[in-house]
């Protein structure tokens, strides 16, 4: 049982798979993110289901502290390879996978790789693989989020090319992914107009952690009860620094702005690398 959110033992359950459509031909000459052969301390096992409140809080802090340490290792590994990694989060059905499919086909500036996170199936990874993009699937079982250890294992399997853009499509959930740093440059939150104007108020931790908020499916605005300006206002209340981009992935509106933001993330890393 996960101390932070009550979900299943996600670290033990995670399974990493390369979909059949993806031909994984590159050499694994990269440096590993950890020393192999170490043991994992599963502090959130079945014996800890009924802990007292104070002990549960301490355990949660330990779990998050361990995750943050691993995330920093991931971040250093990615930085050494000049890789821009983005943690894509949303509720189920907001359009993350469709957004990634279109981005892979149309962005074209840099190599792209994808880590797909779901509780089960290879469905999304197979969709990404069909674009020709390198992808691995992480199935979390009962777990409701990816963590830094799962991401590390996926990175070692995927081995994204230096200078690439890496999308980490998290499990569809706006709660737990907000707590777990994966080593990414930033979190991108995707919501859709079918979900309700008050999403930022209901899930403040996720919106507070976001670098960018994409409001998808604006082509449906005439048919749903959604106030775009009010949603902007709510998001700004939670996170004044987050940029808000209305878009329709299927219709194309907002895609240019999304691509512009992606290029700005690449440019920021390049500027930092060349700074004296």
mmCIF file of C-alpha atoms in Angstrom:
data_model
loop_
_atom_site.group_PDB
_atom_site.id
_atom_site.type_symbol
_atom_site.label_atom_id
_atom_site.label_comp_id
_atom_site.label_asym_id
_atom_site.label_seq_id
_atom_site.Cartn_x
_atom_site.Cartn_y
_atom_site.Cartn_z
ATOM 1 C CA UNK A 1 0.000 0.000 0.000
ATOM 2 C CA UNK A 2 1.428 3.383 -0.999
ATOM 3 C CA UNK A 3 1.882 5.629 2.027
ATOM 4 C CA UNK A 4 1.287 8.801 0.047
ATOM 5 C CA UNK A 5 -1.996 8.000 -1.665
ATOM 6 C CA UNK A 6 -3.311 4.586 -0.584
ATOM 7 C CA UNK A 7 -2.808 2.925 -3.970
ATOM 8 C CA UNK A 8 -1.195 -0.455 -4.529
ATOM 9 C CA UNK A 9 2.514 -1.200 -4.350
ATOM 10 C CA UNK A 10 3.276 0.542 -7.622
ATOM 11 C CA UNK A 11 7.056 0.084 -7.570
ATOM 12 C CA UNK A 12 6.712 -3.677 -7.258
ATOM 13 C CA UNK A 13 3.950 -3.887 -9.862
ATOM 14 C CA UNK A 14 5.499 -1.730 -12.585
ATOM 15 C CA UNK A 15 6.205 -3.576 -15.837
ATOM 16 C CA UNK A 16 8.166 -1.931 -18.645
ATOM 17 C CA UNK A 17 7.440 -3.107 -22.182
ATOM 18 C CA UNK A 18 8.556 -2.151 -25.676
ATOM 19 C CA UNK A 19 5.547 -2.479 -28.031
ATOM 20 C CA UNK A 20 5.997 -4.843 -30.984
ATOM 21 C CA UNK A 21 5.662 -2.034 -33.517
ATOM 22 C CA UNK A 22 8.776 -0.365 -32.091
ATOM 23 C CA UNK A 23 12.100 -1.653 -33.407
ATOM 24 C CA UNK A 24 14.641 -1.018 -30.676
ATOM 25 C CA UNK A 25 17.882 -1.194 -32.671
ATOM 26 C CA UNK A 26 20.173 1.290 -30.927
ATOM 27 C CA UNK A 27 23.097 0.250 -28.781
ATOM 28 C CA UNK A 28 22.813 0.406 -24.984
ATOM 29 C CA UNK A 29 26.157 2.091 -24.460
ATOM 30 C CA UNK A 30 24.783 4.738 -22.082
ATOM 31 C CA UNK A 31 25.711 5.099 -18.447
ATOM 32 C CA UNK A 32 23.269 3.466 -16.058
ATOM 33 C CA UNK A 33 21.471 5.683 -13.598
ATOM 34 C CA UNK A 34 22.268 3.420 -10.651
ATOM 35 C CA UNK A 35 24.483 0.588 -9.560
ATOM 36 C CA UNK A 36 22.811 -2.715 -10.381
ATOM 37 C CA UNK A 37 22.263 -5.299 -7.719
ATOM 38 C CA UNK A 38 20.995 -2.996 -5.003
ATOM 39 C CA UNK A 39 17.957 -3.908 -2.965
ATOM 40 C CA UNK A 40 14.715 -1.933 -2.904
ATOM 41 C CA UNK A 41 13.200 -1.087 0.451
ATOM 42 C CA UNK A 42 9.475 -1.368 -0.099
ATOM 43 C CA UNK A 43 8.436 0.733 2.868
ATOM 44 C CA UNK A 44 4.808 0.703 1.736
ATOM 45 C CA UNK A 45 4.092 -3.022 1.966
ATOM 46 C CA UNK A 46 1.007 -4.790 3.283
ATOM 47 C CA UNK A 47 2.225 -4.657 6.895
ATOM 48 C CA UNK A 48 1.838 -0.899 6.908
ATOM 49 C CA UNK A 49 -1.811 -0.578 5.905
ATOM 50 C CA UNK A 50 -3.116 0.385 9.356
ATOM 51 C CA UNK A 51 -0.382 2.694 10.633
ATOM 52 C CA UNK A 52 -1.135 5.431 13.191
ATOM 53 C CA UNK A 53 -1.413 8.909 11.660
ATOM 54 C CA UNK A 54 1.965 10.155 12.918
ATOM 55 C CA UNK A 55 3.762 7.067 11.634
ATOM 56 C CA UNK A 56 1.965 7.310 8.294
ATOM 57 C CA UNK A 57 3.133 10.920 7.867
ATOM 58 C CA UNK A 58 6.726 9.929 8.664
ATOM 59 C CA UNK A 59 6.539 7.066 6.193
ATOM 60 C CA UNK A 60 5.108 9.362 3.517
ATOM 61 C CA UNK A 61 7.982 11.788 4.044
ATOM 62 C CA UNK A 62 10.496 8.965 3.672
ATOM 63 C CA UNK A 63 8.840 7.700 0.480
ATOM 64 C CA UNK A 64 8.819 11.175 -1.073
ATOM 65 C CA UNK A 65 12.380 11.899 0.084
ATOM 66 C CA UNK A 66 13.625 8.695 -1.544
ATOM 67 C CA UNK A 67 11.705 9.539 -4.710
ATOM 68 C CA UNK A 68 13.163 13.058 -4.792
ATOM 69 C CA UNK A 69 16.692 11.687 -4.477
ATOM 70 C CA UNK A 70 16.120 9.344 -7.424
ATOM 71 C CA UNK A 71 14.483 12.165 -9.384
ATOM 72 C CA UNK A 72 17.597 14.294 -8.962
ATOM 73 C CA UNK A 73 19.684 11.461 -10.386
ATOM 74 C CA UNK A 74 17.300 11.237 -13.345
ATOM 75 C CA UNK A 75 17.529 15.004 -13.821
ATOM 76 C CA UNK A 76 21.327 14.904 -13.839
ATOM 77 C CA UNK A 77 21.299 11.990 -16.313
ATOM 78 C CA UNK A 78 18.959 13.879 -18.641
ATOM 79 C CA UNK A 79 20.910 17.139 -18.328
ATOM 80 C CA UNK A 80 24.165 15.382 -19.207
ATOM 81 C CA UNK A 81 22.524 14.288 -22.461
ATOM 82 C CA UNK A 82 20.867 17.657 -23.170
ATOM 83 C CA UNK A 83 17.398 16.040 -23.086
ATOM 84 C CA UNK A 84 14.267 18.127 -22.420
ATOM 85 C CA UNK A 85 11.901 15.924 -20.383
ATOM 86 C CA UNK A 86 8.271 16.918 -19.802
ATOM 87 C CA UNK A 87 5.847 15.186 -17.440
ATOM 88 C CA UNK A 88 2.449 15.130 -19.189
ATOM 89 C CA UNK A 89 -0.466 14.888 -16.744
ATOM 90 C CA UNK A 90 -4.250 14.932 -17.086
ATOM 91 C CA UNK A 91 -7.476 13.200 -16.182
ATOM 92 C CA UNK A 92 -8.338 10.173 -18.340
ATOM 93 C CA UNK A 93 -9.617 11.188 -21.754
ATOM 94 C CA UNK A 94 -8.340 14.768 -21.834
ATOM 95 C CA UNK A 95 -6.380 14.087 -25.019
ATOM 96 C CA UNK A 96 -2.731 13.587 -23.960
ATOM 97 C CA UNK A 97 -2.017 10.703 -26.317
ATOM 98 C CA UNK A 98 -3.699 12.393 -29.272
ATOM 99 C CA UNK A 99 -1.656 15.518 -28.523
ATOM 100 C CA UNK A 100 1.563 13.506 -28.502
ATOM 101 C CA UNK A 101 0.677 11.732 -31.759
ATOM 102 C CA UNK A 102 0.154 15.049 -33.536
ATOM 103 C CA UNK A 103 3.239 16.603 -31.930
ATOM 104 C CA UNK A 104 5.456 13.714 -33.055
ATOM 105 C CA UNK A 105 4.162 13.971 -36.616
ATOM 106 C CA UNK A 106 4.335 17.771 -36.944
ATOM 107 C CA UNK A 107 6.913 19.243 -34.567
ATOM 108 C CA UNK A 108 9.942 17.925 -36.411
ATOM 109 C CA UNK A 109 12.634 20.079 -34.788
ATOM 110 C CA UNK A 110 14.333 17.420 -32.630
ATOM 111 C CA UNK A 111 14.242 13.651 -32.040
ATOM 112 C CA UNK A 112 11.299 12.675 -29.807
ATOM 113 C CA UNK A 113 10.939 9.744 -27.413
ATOM 114 C CA UNK A 114 8.011 8.787 -25.166
ATOM 115 C CA UNK A 115 7.522 6.967 -21.879
ATOM 116 C CA UNK A 116 3.892 5.827 -21.611
ATOM 117 C CA UNK A 117 2.397 5.297 -18.157
ATOM 118 C CA UNK A 118 -0.850 3.368 -17.613
ATOM 119 C CA UNK A 119 -2.179 0.898 -15.100
ATOM 120 C CA UNK A 120 -2.609 -1.733 -17.815
ATOM 121 C CA UNK A 121 -2.460 -2.460 -21.591
ATOM 122 C CA UNK A 122 -0.089 -1.366 -24.376
ATOM 123 C CA UNK A 123 -2.787 0.599 -26.214
ATOM 124 C CA UNK A 124 -1.282 4.075 -25.920
ATOM 125 C CA UNK A 125 2.277 2.872 -26.529
ATOM 126 C CA UNK A 126 1.105 1.098 -29.689
ATOM 127 C CA UNK A 127 -0.474 4.345 -30.893
ATOM 128 C CA UNK A 128 2.796 6.198 -30.293
ATOM 129 C CA UNK A 129 4.858 3.435 -31.904
ATOM 130 C CA UNK A 130 2.683 3.677 -35.024
ATOM 131 C CA UNK A 131 4.054 7.204 -35.564
ATOM 132 C CA UNK A 132 7.588 5.784 -35.757
ATOM 133 C CA UNK A 133 8.562 7.293 -32.424
ATOM 134 C CA UNK A 134 10.671 5.423 -29.871
ATOM 135 C CA UNK A 135 8.486 4.472 -26.903
ATOM 136 C CA UNK A 136 8.332 2.213 -23.874
ATOM 137 C CA UNK A 137 5.228 1.354 -21.844
ATOM 138 C CA UNK A 138 5.239 1.350 -18.049
ATOM 139 C CA UNK A 139 2.274 -0.505 -16.550
ATOM 140 C CA UNK A 140 1.840 0.384 -12.887
ATOM 141 C CA UNK A 141 -0.703 -2.293 -11.968
ATOM 142 C CA UNK A 142 -2.696 -0.902 -9.037
ATOM 143 C CA UNK A 143 -0.464 2.188 -8.868
ATOM 144 C CA UNK A 144 -2.019 5.503 -9.835
ATOM 145 C CA UNK A 145 1.136 7.386 -10.858
ATOM 146 C CA UNK A 146 4.659 7.022 -12.174
ATOM 147 C CA UNK A 147 7.565 7.593 -9.807
ATOM 148 C CA UNK A 148 11.269 8.333 -10.224
ATOM 149 C CA UNK A 149 12.327 4.676 -9.958
ATOM 150 C CA UNK A 150 9.906 3.599 -12.712
ATOM 151 C CA UNK A 151 11.152 6.503 -14.817
ATOM 152 C CA UNK A 152 14.782 5.500 -14.252
ATOM 153 C CA UNK A 153 14.100 1.955 -15.403
ATOM 154 C CA UNK A 154 12.196 3.235 -18.441
ATOM 155 C CA UNK A 155 15.049 5.598 -19.339
ATOM 156 C CA UNK A 156 17.543 2.753 -19.283
ATOM 157 C CA UNK A 157 15.319 0.719 -21.605
ATOM 158 C CA UNK A 158 14.426 3.597 -23.930
ATOM 159 C CA UNK A 159 17.874 5.266 -23.984
ATOM 160 C CA UNK A 160 16.644 8.504 -25.637
ATOM 161 C CA UNK A 161 19.068 10.161 -28.039
ATOM 162 C CA UNK A 162 21.147 13.103 -26.809
ATOM 163 C CA UNK A 163 19.426 16.406 -27.537
ATOM 164 C CA UNK A 164 15.989 14.813 -27.799
ATOM 165 C CA UNK A 165 12.592 15.832 -26.473
ATOM 166 C CA UNK A 166 11.212 13.279 -24.011
ATOM 167 C CA UNK A 167 7.516 13.146 -23.154
ATOM 168 C CA UNK A 168 6.558 11.174 -20.044
ATOM 169 C CA UNK A 169 2.826 10.513 -20.311
ATOM 170 C CA UNK A 170 1.769 9.906 -16.727
ATOM 171 C CA UNK A 171 -1.168 7.794 -15.563
ATOM 172 C CA UNK A 172 -4.477 9.630 -16.055
ATOM 173 C CA UNK A 173 -4.873 11.209 -12.615
ATOM 174 C CA UNK A 174 -4.662 14.806 -11.339
ATOM 175 C CA UNK A 175 -3.886 13.902 -7.709
ATOM 176 C CA UNK A 176 -0.875 11.650 -7.058
ATOM 177 C CA UNK A 177 1.327 12.665 -10.032
ATOM 178 C CA UNK A 178 1.539 16.141 -8.496
ATOM 179 C CA UNK A 179 3.526 14.725 -5.560
ATOM 180 C CA UNK A 180 6.086 12.666 -7.461
ATOM 181 C CA UNK A 181 9.019 14.366 -9.172
ATOM 182 C CA UNK A 182 10.293 12.205 -12.035
ATOM 183 C CA UNK A 183 13.328 14.317 -12.873
ATOM 184 C CA UNK A 184 11.483 16.264 -15.567
ATOM 185 C CA UNK A 185 12.110 19.854 -16.629
ATOM 186 C CA UNK A 186 8.447 20.693 -16.045
ATOM 187 C CA UNK A 187 4.898 19.390 -15.722
ATOM 188 C CA UNK A 188 2.335 20.027 -18.450
ATOM 189 C CA UNK A 189 -1.306 19.714 -17.358
ATOM 190 C CA UNK A 190 -3.869 18.910 -20.049
ATOM 191 C CA UNK A 191 -7.540 19.491 -19.282
ATOM 192 C CA UNK A 192 -10.519 19.493 -21.629
ATOM 193 C CA UNK A 193 -13.566 21.732 -21.754
ATOM 194 C CA UNK A 194 -15.766 18.700 -21.063
ATOM 195 C CA UNK A 195 -14.339 18.428 -17.527
ATOM 196 C CA UNK A 196 -15.680 21.640 -15.969
ATOM 197 C CA UNK A 197 -14.442 25.165 -15.384
ATOM 198 C CA UNK A 198 -13.443 24.572 -11.752
ATOM 199 C CA UNK A 199 -10.726 21.964 -12.423
ATOM 200 C CA UNK A 200 -7.887 24.173 -11.084
ATOM 201 C CA UNK A 201 -9.742 24.713 -7.805
ATOM 202 C CA UNK A 202 -10.496 21.020 -7.345
ATOM 203 C CA UNK A 203 -6.912 19.892 -8.023
ATOM 204 C CA UNK A 204 -4.786 22.785 -6.748
ATOM 205 C CA UNK A 205 -1.589 20.804 -6.113
ATOM 206 C CA UNK A 206 -1.357 19.698 -9.725
ATOM 207 C CA UNK A 207 -2.012 23.155 -11.111
ATOM 208 C CA UNK A 208 0.427 24.687 -8.634
ATOM 209 C CA UNK A 209 3.122 22.321 -9.964
ATOM 210 C CA UNK A 210 2.367 23.031 -13.648
ATOM 211 C CA UNK A 211 4.676 24.926 -15.976
ATOM 212 C CA UNK A 212 1.984 24.961 -18.674
ATOM 213 C CA UNK A 213 -1.763 24.303 -18.779
ATOM 214 C CA UNK A 214 -3.304 23.186 -22.077
ATOM 215 C CA UNK A 215 -7.094 23.572 -22.286
ATOM 216 C CA UNK A 216 -8.036 21.071 -24.968
ATOM 217 C CA UNK A 217 -11.163 20.471 -27.067
ATOM 218 C CA UNK A 218 -12.112 24.153 -27.393
ATOM 219 C CA UNK A 219 -13.954 23.183 -30.594
ATOM 220 C CA UNK A 220 -16.621 21.819 -28.214
ATOM 221 C CA UNK A 221 -17.122 25.117 -26.371
ATOM 222 C CA UNK A 222 -20.469 25.857 -28.106
ATOM 223 C CA UNK A 223 -21.839 22.565 -26.793
ATOM 224 C CA UNK A 224 -20.632 22.433 -23.184
ATOM 225 C CA UNK A 225 -20.931 24.530 -20.045
ATOM 226 C CA UNK A 226 -17.345 25.787 -19.775
ATOM 227 C CA UNK A 227 -16.146 29.341 -19.072
ATOM 228 C CA UNK A 228 -12.653 29.684 -20.532
ATOM 229 C CA UNK A 229 -11.916 33.052 -18.945
ATOM 230 C CA UNK A 230 -13.096 31.879 -15.533
ATOM 231 C CA UNK A 231 -10.880 28.808 -15.852
ATOM 232 C CA UNK A 232 -7.941 31.103 -16.642
ATOM 233 C CA UNK A 233 -8.785 33.122 -13.553
ATOM 234 C CA UNK A 234 -8.901 30.035 -11.331
ATOM 235 C CA UNK A 235 -5.610 28.723 -12.712
ATOM 236 C CA UNK A 236 -3.946 32.098 -12.143
ATOM 237 C CA UNK A 237 -5.177 32.088 -8.544
ATOM 238 C CA UNK A 238 -3.417 28.778 -7.957
ATOM 239 C CA UNK A 239 -0.337 29.405 -10.097
ATOM 240 C CA UNK A 240 0.209 32.928 -11.468
ATOM 241 C CA UNK A 241 3.307 31.779 -13.344
ATOM 242 C CA UNK A 242 1.703 29.015 -15.391
ATOM 243 C CA UNK A 243 0.960 29.794 -19.020
ATOM 244 C CA UNK A 244 -2.544 28.851 -20.255
ATOM 245 C CA UNK A 245 -2.971 27.735 -23.877
ATOM 246 C CA UNK A 246 -6.480 26.989 -25.254
ATOM 247 C CA UNK A 247 -6.319 24.410 -28.016
ATOM 248 C CA UNK A 248 -8.059 21.809 -30.119
ATOM 249 C CA UNK A 249 -5.699 18.977 -30.957
ATOM 250 C CA UNK A 250 -8.072 17.568 -33.578
ATOM 251 C CA UNK A 251 -8.815 20.960 -35.150
ATOM 252 C CA UNK A 252 -5.305 22.374 -34.860
ATOM 253 C CA UNK A 253 -6.091 25.519 -32.874
ATOM 254 C CA UNK A 254 -3.350 26.284 -30.364
ATOM 255 C CA UNK A 255 -0.853 23.775 -31.791
ATOM 256 C CA UNK A 256 1.461 26.570 -33.024
ATOM 257 C CA UNK A 257 1.495 28.078 -29.531
ATOM 258 C CA UNK A 258 2.269 24.651 -28.045
ATOM 259 C CA UNK A 259 5.158 24.168 -30.484
ATOM 260 C CA UNK A 260 6.440 27.652 -29.668
ATOM 261 C CA UNK A 261 6.446 26.773 -25.964
ATOM 262 C CA UNK A 262 8.330 23.516 -26.647
ATOM 263 C CA UNK A 263 10.977 25.442 -28.584
ATOM 264 C CA UNK A 264 11.301 27.872 -25.679
ATOM 265 C CA UNK A 265 12.107 24.967 -23.358
ATOM 266 C CA UNK A 266 14.802 23.763 -25.757
ATOM 267 C CA UNK A 267 16.190 27.296 -26.070
ATOM 268 C CA UNK A 268 16.282 27.748 -22.296
ATOM 269 C CA UNK A 269 18.457 24.657 -21.912
ATOM 270 C CA UNK A 270 20.732 25.741 -24.773
ATOM 271 C CA UNK A 271 21.112 29.221 -23.250
ATOM 272 C CA UNK A 272 21.979 27.715 -19.876
ATOM 273 C CA UNK A 273 24.573 25.428 -21.466
ATOM 274 C CA UNK A 274 26.321 28.344 -23.232
ATOM 275 C CA UNK A 275 26.152 30.794 -20.310
ATOM 276 C CA UNK A 276 29.585 31.760 -18.902
#
